[in-house]
PDB file of C-alpha atoms in Angstrom:
ATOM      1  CA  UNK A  74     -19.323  -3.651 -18.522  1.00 90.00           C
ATOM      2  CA  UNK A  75     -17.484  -1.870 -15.703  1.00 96.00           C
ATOM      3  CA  UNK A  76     -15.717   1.306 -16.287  1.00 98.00           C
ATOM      4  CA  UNK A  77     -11.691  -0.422 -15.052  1.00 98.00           C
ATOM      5  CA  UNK A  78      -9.640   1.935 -13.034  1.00 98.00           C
ATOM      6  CA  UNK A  79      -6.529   2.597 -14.616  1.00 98.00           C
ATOM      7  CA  UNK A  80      -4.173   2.451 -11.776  1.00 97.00           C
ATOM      8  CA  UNK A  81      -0.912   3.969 -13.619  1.00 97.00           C
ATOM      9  CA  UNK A  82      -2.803   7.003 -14.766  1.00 98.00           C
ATOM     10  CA  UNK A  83      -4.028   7.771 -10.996  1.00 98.00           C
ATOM     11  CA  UNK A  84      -0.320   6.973  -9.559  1.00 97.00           C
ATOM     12  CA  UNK A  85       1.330   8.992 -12.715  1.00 97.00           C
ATOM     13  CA  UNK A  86      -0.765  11.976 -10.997  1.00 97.00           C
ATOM     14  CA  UNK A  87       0.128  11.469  -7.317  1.00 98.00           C
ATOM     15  CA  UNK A  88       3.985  10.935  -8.667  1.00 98.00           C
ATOM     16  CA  UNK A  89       2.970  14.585 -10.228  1.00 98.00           C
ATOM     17  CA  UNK A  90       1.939  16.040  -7.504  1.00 98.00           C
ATOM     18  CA  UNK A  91       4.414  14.824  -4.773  1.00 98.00           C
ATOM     19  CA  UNK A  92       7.586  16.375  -7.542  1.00 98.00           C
ATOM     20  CA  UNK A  93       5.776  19.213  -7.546  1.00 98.00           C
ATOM     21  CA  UNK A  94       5.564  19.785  -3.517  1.00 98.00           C
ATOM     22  CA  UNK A  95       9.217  18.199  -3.337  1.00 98.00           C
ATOM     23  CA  UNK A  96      10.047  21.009  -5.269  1.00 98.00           C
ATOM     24  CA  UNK A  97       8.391  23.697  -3.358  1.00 98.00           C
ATOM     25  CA  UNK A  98      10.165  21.974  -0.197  1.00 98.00           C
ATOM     26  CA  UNK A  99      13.389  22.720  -1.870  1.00 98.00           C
ATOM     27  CA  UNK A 100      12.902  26.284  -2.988  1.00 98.00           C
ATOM     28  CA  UNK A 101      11.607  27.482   0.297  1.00 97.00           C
ATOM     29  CA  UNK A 102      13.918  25.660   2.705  1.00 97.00           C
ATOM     30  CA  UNK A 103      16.634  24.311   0.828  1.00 98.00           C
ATOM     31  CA  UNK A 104      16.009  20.471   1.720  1.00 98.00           C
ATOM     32  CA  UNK A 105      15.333  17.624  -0.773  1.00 98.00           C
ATOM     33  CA  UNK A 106      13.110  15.226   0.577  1.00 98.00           C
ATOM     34  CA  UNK A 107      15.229  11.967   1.920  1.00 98.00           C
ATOM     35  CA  UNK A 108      14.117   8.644   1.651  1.00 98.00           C
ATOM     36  CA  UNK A 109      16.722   5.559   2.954  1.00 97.00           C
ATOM     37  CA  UNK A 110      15.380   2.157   1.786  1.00 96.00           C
ATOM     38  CA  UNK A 111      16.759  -0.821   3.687  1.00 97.00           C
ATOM     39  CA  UNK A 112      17.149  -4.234   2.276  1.00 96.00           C
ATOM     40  CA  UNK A 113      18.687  -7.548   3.651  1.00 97.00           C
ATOM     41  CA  UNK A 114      19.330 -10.947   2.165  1.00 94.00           C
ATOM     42  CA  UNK A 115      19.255 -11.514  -1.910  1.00 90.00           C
ATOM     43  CA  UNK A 116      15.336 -12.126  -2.811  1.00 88.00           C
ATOM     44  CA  UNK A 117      15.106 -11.560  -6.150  1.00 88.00           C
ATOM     45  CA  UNK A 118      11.117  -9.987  -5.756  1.00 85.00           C
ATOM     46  CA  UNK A 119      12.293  -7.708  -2.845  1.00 89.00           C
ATOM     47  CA  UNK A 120      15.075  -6.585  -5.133  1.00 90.00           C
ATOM     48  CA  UNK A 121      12.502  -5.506  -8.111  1.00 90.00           C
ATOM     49  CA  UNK A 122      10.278  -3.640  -5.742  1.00 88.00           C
ATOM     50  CA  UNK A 123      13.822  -1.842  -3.970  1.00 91.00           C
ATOM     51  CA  UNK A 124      15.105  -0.537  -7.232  1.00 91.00           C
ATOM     52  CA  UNK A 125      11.139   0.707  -8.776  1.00 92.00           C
ATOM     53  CA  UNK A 126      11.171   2.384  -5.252  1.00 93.00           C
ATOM     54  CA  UNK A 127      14.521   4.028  -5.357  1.00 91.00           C
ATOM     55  CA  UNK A 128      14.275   4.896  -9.008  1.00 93.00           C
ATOM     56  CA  UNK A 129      10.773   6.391  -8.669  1.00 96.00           C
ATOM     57  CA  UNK A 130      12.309   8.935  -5.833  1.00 96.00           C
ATOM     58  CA  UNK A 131      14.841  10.023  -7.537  1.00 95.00           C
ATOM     59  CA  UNK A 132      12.168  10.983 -10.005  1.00 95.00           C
ATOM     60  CA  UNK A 133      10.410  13.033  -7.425  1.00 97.00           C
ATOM     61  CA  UNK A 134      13.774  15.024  -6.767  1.00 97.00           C
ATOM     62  CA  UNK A 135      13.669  12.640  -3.041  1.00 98.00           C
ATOM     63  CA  UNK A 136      17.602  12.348  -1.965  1.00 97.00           C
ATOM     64  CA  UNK A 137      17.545   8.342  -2.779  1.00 96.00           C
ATOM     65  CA  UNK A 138      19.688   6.398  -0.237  1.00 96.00           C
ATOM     66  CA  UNK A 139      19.939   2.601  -0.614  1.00 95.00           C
ATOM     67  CA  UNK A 140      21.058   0.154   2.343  1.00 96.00           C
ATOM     68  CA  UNK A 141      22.026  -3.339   0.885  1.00 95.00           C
ATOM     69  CA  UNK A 142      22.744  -5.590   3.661  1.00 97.00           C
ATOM     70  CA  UNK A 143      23.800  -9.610   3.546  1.00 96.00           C
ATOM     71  CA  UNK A 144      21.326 -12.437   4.489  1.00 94.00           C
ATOM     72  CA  UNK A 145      23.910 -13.083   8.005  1.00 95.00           C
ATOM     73  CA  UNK A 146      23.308  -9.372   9.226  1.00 97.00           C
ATOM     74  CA  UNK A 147      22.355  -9.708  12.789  1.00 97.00           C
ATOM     75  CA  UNK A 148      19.337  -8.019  14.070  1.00 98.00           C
ATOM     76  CA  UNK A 149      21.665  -6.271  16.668  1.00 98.00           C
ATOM     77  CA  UNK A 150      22.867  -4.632  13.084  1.00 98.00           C
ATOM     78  CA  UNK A 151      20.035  -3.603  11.338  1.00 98.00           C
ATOM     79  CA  UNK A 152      18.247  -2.254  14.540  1.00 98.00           C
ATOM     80  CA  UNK A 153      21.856  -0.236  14.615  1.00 98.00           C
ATOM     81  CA  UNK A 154      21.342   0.921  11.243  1.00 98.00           C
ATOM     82  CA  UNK A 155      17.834   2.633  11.648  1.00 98.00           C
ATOM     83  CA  UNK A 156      18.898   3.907  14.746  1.00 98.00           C
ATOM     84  CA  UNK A 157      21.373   6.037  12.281  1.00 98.00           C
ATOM     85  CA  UNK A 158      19.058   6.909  10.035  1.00 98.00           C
ATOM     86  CA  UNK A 159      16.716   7.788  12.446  1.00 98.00           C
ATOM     87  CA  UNK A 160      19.168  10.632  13.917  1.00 98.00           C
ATOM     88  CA  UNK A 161      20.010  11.479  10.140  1.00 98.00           C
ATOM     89  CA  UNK A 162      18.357  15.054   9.669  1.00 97.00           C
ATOM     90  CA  UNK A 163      18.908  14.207   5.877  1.00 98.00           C
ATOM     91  CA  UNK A 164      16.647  11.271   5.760  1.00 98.00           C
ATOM     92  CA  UNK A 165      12.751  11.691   6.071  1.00 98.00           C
ATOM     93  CA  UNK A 166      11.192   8.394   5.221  1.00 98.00           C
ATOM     94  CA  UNK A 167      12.634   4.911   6.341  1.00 98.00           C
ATOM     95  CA  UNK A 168      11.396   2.217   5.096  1.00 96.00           C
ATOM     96  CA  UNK A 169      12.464  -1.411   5.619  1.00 97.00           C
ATOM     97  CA  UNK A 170      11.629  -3.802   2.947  1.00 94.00           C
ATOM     98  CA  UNK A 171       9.474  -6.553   4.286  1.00 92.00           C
ATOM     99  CA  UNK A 172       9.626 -10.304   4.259  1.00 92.00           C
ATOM    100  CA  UNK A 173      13.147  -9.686   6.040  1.00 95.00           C
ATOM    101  CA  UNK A 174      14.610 -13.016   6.212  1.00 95.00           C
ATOM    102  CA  UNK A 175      13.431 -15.316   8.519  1.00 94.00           C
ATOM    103  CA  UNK A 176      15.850 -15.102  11.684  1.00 94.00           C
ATOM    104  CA  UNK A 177      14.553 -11.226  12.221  1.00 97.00           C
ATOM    105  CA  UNK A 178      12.361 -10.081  14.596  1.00 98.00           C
ATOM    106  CA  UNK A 179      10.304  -7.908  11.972  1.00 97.00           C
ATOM    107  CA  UNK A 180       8.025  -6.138  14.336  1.00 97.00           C
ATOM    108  CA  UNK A 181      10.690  -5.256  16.641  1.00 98.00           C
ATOM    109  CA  UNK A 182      12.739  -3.674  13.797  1.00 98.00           C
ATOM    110  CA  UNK A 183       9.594  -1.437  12.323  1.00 97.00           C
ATOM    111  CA  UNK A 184       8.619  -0.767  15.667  1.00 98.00           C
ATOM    112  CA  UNK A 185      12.187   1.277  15.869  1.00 98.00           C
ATOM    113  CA  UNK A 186      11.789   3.413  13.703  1.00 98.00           C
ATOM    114  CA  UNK A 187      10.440   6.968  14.588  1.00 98.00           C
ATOM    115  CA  UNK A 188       7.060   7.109  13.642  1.00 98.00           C
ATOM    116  CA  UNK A 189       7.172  10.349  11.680  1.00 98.00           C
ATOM    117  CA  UNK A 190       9.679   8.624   9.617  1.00 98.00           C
ATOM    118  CA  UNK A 191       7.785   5.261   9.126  1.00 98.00           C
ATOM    119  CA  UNK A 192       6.903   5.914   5.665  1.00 98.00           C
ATOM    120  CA  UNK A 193       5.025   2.563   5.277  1.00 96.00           C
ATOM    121  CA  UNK A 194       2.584   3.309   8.206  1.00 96.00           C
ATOM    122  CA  UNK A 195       3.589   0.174  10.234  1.00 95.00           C
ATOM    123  CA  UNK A 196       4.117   1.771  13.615  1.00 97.00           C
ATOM    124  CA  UNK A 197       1.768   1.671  15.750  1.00 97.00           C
ATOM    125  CA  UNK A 198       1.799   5.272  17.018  1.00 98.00           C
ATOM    126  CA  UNK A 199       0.967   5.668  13.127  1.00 98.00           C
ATOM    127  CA  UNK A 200      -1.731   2.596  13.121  1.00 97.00           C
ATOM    128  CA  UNK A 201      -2.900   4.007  16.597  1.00 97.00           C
ATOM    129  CA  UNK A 202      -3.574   7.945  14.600  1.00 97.00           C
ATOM    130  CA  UNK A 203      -5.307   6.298  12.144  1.00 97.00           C
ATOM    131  CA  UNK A 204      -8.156   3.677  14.097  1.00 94.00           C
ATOM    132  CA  UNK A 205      -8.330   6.781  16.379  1.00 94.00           C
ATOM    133  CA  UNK A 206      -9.981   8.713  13.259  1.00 92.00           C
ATOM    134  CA  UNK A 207      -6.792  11.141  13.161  1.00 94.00           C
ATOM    135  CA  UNK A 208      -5.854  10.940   9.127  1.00 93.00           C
ATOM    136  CA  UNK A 209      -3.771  14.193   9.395  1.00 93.00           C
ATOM    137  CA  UNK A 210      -0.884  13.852  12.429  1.00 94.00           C
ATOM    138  CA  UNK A 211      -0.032  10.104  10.845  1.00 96.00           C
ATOM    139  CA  UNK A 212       1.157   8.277   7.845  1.00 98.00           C
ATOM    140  CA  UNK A 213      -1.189   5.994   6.489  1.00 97.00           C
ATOM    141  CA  UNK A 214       0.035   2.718   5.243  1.00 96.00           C
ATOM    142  CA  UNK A 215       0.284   2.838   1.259  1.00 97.00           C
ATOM    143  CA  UNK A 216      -1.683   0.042   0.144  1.00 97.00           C
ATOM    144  CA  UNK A 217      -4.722   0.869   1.714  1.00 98.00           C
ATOM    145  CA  UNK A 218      -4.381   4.897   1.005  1.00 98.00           C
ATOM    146  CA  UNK A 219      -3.721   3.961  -2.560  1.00 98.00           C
ATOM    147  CA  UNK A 220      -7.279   1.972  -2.918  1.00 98.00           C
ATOM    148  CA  UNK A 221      -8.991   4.945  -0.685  1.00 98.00           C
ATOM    149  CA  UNK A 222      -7.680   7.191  -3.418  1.00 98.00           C
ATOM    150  CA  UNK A 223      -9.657   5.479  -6.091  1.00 98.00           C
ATOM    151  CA  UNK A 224     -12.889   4.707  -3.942  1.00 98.00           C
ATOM    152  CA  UNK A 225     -12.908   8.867  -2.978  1.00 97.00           C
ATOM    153  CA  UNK A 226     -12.705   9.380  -7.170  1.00 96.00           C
ATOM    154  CA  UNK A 227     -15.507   7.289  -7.497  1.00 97.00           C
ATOM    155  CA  UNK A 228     -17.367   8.417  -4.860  1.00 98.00           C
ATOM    156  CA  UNK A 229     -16.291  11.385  -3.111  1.00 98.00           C
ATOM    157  CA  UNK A 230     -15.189  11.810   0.748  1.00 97.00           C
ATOM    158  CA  UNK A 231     -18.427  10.985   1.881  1.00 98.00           C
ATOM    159  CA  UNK A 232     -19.318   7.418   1.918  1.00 98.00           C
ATOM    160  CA  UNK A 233     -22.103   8.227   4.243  1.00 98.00           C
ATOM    161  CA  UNK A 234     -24.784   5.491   3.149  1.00 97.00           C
ATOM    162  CA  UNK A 235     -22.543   3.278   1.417  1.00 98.00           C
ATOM    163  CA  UNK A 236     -21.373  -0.651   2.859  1.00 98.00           C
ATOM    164  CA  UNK A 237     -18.300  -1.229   2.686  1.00 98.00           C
ATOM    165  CA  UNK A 238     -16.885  -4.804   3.016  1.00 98.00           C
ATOM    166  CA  UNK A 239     -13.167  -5.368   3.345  1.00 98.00           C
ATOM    167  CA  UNK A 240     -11.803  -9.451   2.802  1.00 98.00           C
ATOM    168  CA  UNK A 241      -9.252  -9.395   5.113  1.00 97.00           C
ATOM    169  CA  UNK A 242      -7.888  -8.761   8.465  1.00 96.00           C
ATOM    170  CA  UNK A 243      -4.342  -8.144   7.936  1.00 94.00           C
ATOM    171  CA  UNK A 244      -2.367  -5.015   9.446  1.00 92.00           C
ATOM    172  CA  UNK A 245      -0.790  -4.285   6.658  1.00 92.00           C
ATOM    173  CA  UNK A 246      -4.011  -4.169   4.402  1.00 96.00           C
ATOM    174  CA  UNK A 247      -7.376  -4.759   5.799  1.00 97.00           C
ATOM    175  CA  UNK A 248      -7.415  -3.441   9.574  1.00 97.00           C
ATOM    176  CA  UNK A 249      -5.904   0.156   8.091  1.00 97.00           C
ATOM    177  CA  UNK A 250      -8.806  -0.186   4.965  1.00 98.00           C
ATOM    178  CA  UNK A 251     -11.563  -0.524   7.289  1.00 98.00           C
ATOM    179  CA  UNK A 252     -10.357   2.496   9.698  1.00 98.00           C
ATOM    180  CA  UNK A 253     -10.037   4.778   5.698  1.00 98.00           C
ATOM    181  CA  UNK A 254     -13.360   3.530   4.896  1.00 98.00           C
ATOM    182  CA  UNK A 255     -15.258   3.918   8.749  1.00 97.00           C
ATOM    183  CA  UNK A 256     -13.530   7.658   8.769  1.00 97.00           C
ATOM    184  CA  UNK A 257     -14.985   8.816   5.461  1.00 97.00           C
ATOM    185  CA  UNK A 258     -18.275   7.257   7.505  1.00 98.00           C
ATOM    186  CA  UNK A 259     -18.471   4.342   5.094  1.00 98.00           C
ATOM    187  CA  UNK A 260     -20.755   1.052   7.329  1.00 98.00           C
ATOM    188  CA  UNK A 261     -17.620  -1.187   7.273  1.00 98.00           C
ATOM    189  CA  UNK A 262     -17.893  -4.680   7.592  1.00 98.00           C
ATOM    190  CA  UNK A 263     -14.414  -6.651   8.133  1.00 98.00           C
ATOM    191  CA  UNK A 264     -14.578 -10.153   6.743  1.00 98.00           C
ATOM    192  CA  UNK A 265     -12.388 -12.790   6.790  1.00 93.00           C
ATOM    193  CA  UNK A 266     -11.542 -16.463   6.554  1.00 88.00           C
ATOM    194  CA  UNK A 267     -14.135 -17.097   9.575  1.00 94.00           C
ATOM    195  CA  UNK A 268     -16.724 -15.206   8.599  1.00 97.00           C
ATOM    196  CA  UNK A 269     -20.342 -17.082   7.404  1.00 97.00           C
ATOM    197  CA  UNK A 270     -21.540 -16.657   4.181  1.00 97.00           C
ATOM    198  CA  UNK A 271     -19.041 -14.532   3.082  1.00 97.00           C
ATOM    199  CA  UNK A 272     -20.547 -14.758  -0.553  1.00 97.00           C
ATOM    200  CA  UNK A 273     -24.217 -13.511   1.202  1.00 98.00           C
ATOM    201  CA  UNK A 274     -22.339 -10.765   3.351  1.00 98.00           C
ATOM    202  CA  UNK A 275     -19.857  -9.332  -0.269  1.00 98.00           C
ATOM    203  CA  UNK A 276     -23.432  -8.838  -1.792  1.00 98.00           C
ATOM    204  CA  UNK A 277     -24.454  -6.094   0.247  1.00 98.00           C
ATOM    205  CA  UNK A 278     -21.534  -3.929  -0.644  1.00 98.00           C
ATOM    206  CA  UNK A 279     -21.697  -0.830  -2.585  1.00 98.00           C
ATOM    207  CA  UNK A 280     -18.097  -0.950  -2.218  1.00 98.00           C
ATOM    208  CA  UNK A 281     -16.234  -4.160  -2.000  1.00 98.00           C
ATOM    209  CA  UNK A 282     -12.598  -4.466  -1.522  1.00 98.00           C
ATOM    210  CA  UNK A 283     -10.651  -7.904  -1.921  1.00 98.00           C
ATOM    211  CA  UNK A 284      -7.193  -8.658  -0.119  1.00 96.00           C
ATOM    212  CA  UNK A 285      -7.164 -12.650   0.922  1.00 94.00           C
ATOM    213  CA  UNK A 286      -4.585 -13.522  -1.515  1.00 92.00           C
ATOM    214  CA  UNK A 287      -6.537 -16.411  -3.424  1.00 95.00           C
ATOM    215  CA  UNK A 288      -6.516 -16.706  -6.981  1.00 96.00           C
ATOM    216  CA  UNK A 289     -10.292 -15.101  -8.693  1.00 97.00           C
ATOM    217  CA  UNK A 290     -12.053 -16.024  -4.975  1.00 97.00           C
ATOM    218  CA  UNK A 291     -14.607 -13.539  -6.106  1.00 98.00           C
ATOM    219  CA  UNK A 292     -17.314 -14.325  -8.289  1.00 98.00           C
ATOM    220  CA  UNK A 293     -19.903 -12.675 -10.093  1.00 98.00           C
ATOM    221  CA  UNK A 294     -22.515 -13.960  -7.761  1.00 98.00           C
ATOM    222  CA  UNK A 295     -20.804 -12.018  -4.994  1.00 98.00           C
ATOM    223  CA  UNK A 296     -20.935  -8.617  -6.135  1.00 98.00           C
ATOM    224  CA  UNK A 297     -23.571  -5.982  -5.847  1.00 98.00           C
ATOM    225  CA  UNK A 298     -25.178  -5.012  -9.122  1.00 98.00           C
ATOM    226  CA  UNK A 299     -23.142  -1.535  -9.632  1.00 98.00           C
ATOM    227  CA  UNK A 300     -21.050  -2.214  -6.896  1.00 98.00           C
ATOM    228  CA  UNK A 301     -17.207  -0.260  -6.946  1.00 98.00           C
ATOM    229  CA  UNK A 302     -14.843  -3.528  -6.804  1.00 98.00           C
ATOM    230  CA  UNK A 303     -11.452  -3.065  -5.510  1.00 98.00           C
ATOM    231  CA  UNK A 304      -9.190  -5.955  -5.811  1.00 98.00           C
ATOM    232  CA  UNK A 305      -5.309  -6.326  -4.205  1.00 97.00           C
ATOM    233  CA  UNK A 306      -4.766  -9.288  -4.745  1.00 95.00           C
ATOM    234  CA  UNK A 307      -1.586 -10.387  -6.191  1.00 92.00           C
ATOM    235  CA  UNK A 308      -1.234 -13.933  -7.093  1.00 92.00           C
ATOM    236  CA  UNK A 309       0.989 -15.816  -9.687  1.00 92.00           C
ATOM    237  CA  UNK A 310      -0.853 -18.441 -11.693  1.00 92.00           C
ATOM    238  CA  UNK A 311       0.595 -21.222 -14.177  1.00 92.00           C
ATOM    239  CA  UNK A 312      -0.183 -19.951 -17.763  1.00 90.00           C
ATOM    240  CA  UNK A 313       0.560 -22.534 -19.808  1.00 89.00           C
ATOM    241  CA  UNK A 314      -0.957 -21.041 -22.932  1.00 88.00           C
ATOM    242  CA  UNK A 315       1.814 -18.211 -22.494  1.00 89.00           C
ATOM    243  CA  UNK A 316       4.106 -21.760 -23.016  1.00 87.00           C
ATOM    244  CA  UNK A 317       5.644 -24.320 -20.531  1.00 88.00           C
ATOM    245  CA  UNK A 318       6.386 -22.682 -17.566  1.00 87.00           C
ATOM    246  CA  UNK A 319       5.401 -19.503 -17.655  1.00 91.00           C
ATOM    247  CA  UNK A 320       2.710 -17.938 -15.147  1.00 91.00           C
ATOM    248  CA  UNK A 321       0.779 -14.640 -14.806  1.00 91.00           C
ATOM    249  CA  UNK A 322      -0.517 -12.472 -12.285  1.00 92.00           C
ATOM    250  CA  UNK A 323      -4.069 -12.369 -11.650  1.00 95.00           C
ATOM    251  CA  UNK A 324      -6.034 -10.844  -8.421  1.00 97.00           C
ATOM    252  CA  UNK A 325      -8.485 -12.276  -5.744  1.00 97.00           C
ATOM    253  CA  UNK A 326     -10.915 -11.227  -8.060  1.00 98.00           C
ATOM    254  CA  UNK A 327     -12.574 -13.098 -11.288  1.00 98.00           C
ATOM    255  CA  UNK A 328     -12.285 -10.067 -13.069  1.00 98.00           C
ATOM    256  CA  UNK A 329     -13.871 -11.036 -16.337  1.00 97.00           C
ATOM    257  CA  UNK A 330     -17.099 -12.206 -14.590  1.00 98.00           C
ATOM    258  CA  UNK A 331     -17.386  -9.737 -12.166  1.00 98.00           C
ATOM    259  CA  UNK A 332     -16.844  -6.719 -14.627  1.00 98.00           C
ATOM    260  CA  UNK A 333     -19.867  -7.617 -16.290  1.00 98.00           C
ATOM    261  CA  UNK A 334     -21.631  -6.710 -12.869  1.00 98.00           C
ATOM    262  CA  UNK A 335     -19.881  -4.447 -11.352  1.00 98.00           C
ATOM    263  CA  UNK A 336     -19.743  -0.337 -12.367  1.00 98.00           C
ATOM    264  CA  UNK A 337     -16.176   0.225 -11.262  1.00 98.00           C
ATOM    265  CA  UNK A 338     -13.323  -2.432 -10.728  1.00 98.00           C
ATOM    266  CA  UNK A 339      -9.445  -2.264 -10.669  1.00 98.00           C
ATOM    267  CA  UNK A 340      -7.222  -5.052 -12.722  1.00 98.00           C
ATOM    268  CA  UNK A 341      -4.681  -6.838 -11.727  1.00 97.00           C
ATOM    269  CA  UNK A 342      -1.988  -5.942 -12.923  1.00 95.00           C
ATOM    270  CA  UNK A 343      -2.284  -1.903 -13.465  1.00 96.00           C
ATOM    271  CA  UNK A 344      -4.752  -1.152 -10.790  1.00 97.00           C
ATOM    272  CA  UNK A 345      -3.699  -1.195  -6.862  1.00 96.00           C
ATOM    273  CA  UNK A 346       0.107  -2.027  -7.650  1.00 94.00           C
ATOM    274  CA  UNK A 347       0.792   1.161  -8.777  1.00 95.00           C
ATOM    275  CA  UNK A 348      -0.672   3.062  -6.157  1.00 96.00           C
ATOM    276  CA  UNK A 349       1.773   1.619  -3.375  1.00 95.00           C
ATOM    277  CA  UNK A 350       4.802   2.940  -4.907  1.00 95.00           C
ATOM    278  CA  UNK A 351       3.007   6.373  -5.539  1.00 97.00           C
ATOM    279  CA  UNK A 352       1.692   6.775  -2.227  1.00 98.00           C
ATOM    280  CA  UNK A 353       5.284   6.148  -0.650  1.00 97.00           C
ATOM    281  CA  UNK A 354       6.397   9.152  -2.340  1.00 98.00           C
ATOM    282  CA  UNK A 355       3.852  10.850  -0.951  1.00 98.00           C
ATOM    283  CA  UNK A 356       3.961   9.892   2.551  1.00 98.00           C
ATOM    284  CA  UNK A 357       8.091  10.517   2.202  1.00 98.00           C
ATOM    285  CA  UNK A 358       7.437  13.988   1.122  1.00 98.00           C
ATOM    286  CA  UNK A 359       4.566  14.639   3.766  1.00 98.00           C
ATOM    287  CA  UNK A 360       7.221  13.795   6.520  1.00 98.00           C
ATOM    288  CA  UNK A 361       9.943  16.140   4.665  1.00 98.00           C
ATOM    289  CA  UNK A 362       7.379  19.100   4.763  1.00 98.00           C
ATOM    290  CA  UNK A 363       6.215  18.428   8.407  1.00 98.00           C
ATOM    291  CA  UNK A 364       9.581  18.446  10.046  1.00 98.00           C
ATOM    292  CA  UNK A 365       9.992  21.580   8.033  1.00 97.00           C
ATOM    293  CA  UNK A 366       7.060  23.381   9.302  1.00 97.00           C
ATOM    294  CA  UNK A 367       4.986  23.241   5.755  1.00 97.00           C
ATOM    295  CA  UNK A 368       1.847  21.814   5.490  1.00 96.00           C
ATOM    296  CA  UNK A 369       1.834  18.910   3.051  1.00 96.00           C
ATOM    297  CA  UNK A 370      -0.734  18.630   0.082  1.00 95.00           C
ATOM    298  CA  UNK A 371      -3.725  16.121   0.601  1.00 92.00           C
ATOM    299  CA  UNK A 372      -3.180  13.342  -1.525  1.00 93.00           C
TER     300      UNK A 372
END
């Protein structure tokens, strides 16, 4: 069986580290790392993942600033609003919480936002640092630094001699994945929806990362023998043996199967989830301790 990565250890010792630097921020300048979460509209999921956010700052010593704004806010209004907390000296990290509803021009609201503040990594001066190979003047997108976090414990910076194959193309997730993995010098292959035989191409990968969004798409019969498994996936599922009704989350990866072949994997829940939160905090205090003239801990 595989050894299972357990994602709320690693992200309880980022969350350790980033309290720790907040507070070195503090006693040699005076300033508490800021961090201004935006929300609009009422959806209930957004909600959860606003208030884990703002509540996991506060326990890093971050000033916590929360923007609730109604489903009719224009996107004259929001765009107004960043532009605020953009010239706010307090405020460090911005971070807009994404699916805004659907009358916004989403791209043209992240795009506003300074990038040294863009705590999520969405900008592209920030996506542009990173597929340029430049991991130290950016902010990396969370998701994707979270999973390189457990791929480097596995295996060290150097992938050199290792495959890598990434399922999926996204911005948010697999573009960003690739660039981690192609920088530690990883040979990256990006697969996707088009791609032929994807079940031939996931069985050359030492290190195989899942992000399509489909329910247990990966099978045993995909995975290297020994292979490091990485699955984001999170989809709900009807569980009716939990009763009528009731669902549970499971990942893009048939976890039971594939542990029996693979030497590492991450569950779903407890593995990747974790990490995003955790690596927020740490990109929010990296931006505190760069416009302070400190140099930031590598996380």
């Amino acid at each position: 069986m595989a050894k299972v990565i357990d994602g709320k250890a690693v992200a309880a010792g980022v969350v350790e580290q980033v309290t720790a630097a907040s507070a070195a921020l503090e006693a040699a300048t005076g300033v508490r790392p800021g961090l201004a979460v935006v929300i609009v509209g009422d959806d209930p999921a957004s909600h959860v993942y606003v208030s884990s956010k703002s509540r996991m700052a506060k326990q890093c010593g971050f000033k916590s600033v929360q923007h609730t704004l109604p489903d009719d806010t224009t996107q004259a209004e929001l765009e107004a609003l960043v532009a605020s907390l953009n010239a706010d000296a307090e405020i460090h990290g911005i971070l807009v919480q994404l699916p805004l509803p659907h009358h916004f021009d989403s791209d043209a609201v992240i795009q506003s936002i300074r990038p040294e503040k863009d705590v999520d990594g969405l900008h592209v001066v920030n996506a542009g640092k990173l597929m340029t190979g430049d991991l130290e003047g950016g902010l990396i997108s969370c998701t994707p630094a979270g999973a390189m976090l457990f791929v480097r414990q596995t295996h060290g910076a150097d992938l050199s001699g290792l495959n890598a194959v990434v399922i999926g193309r996204s911005n948010l997730f697999g573009k960003p994945m690739s660039a981690l993995l192609l920088a530690a010098n990883a040979t990256v292959t990006t697969a996707h929806s088009r791609t032929k035989d994807l079940a031939g191409v996931c069985r050359n990968a030492d290190i195989l990362v899942a992000a399509v969004g489909r329910p247990r798409m990966v099978k045993a019969d995909w995975v290297k023998p020994g292979a490091t498994v990485i699955d984001v996936g999170i989809n709900r599922i009807d569980a009716p043996e939990r009763g009528e009704g009731k669902t549970r989350l499971v990942g893009d990866v048939a976890f039971d199967e594939c542990a029996e072949v693979a030497a590492v994997i991450t569950p779903v829940p407890g593995g990747v989830g974790p990490m995003t939160i955790a690596m927020l905090m740490a990109n929010t205090v990296t931006a505190a301790m760069r416009a302070n003239g400190m140099k930031p801990p590598s996380f």
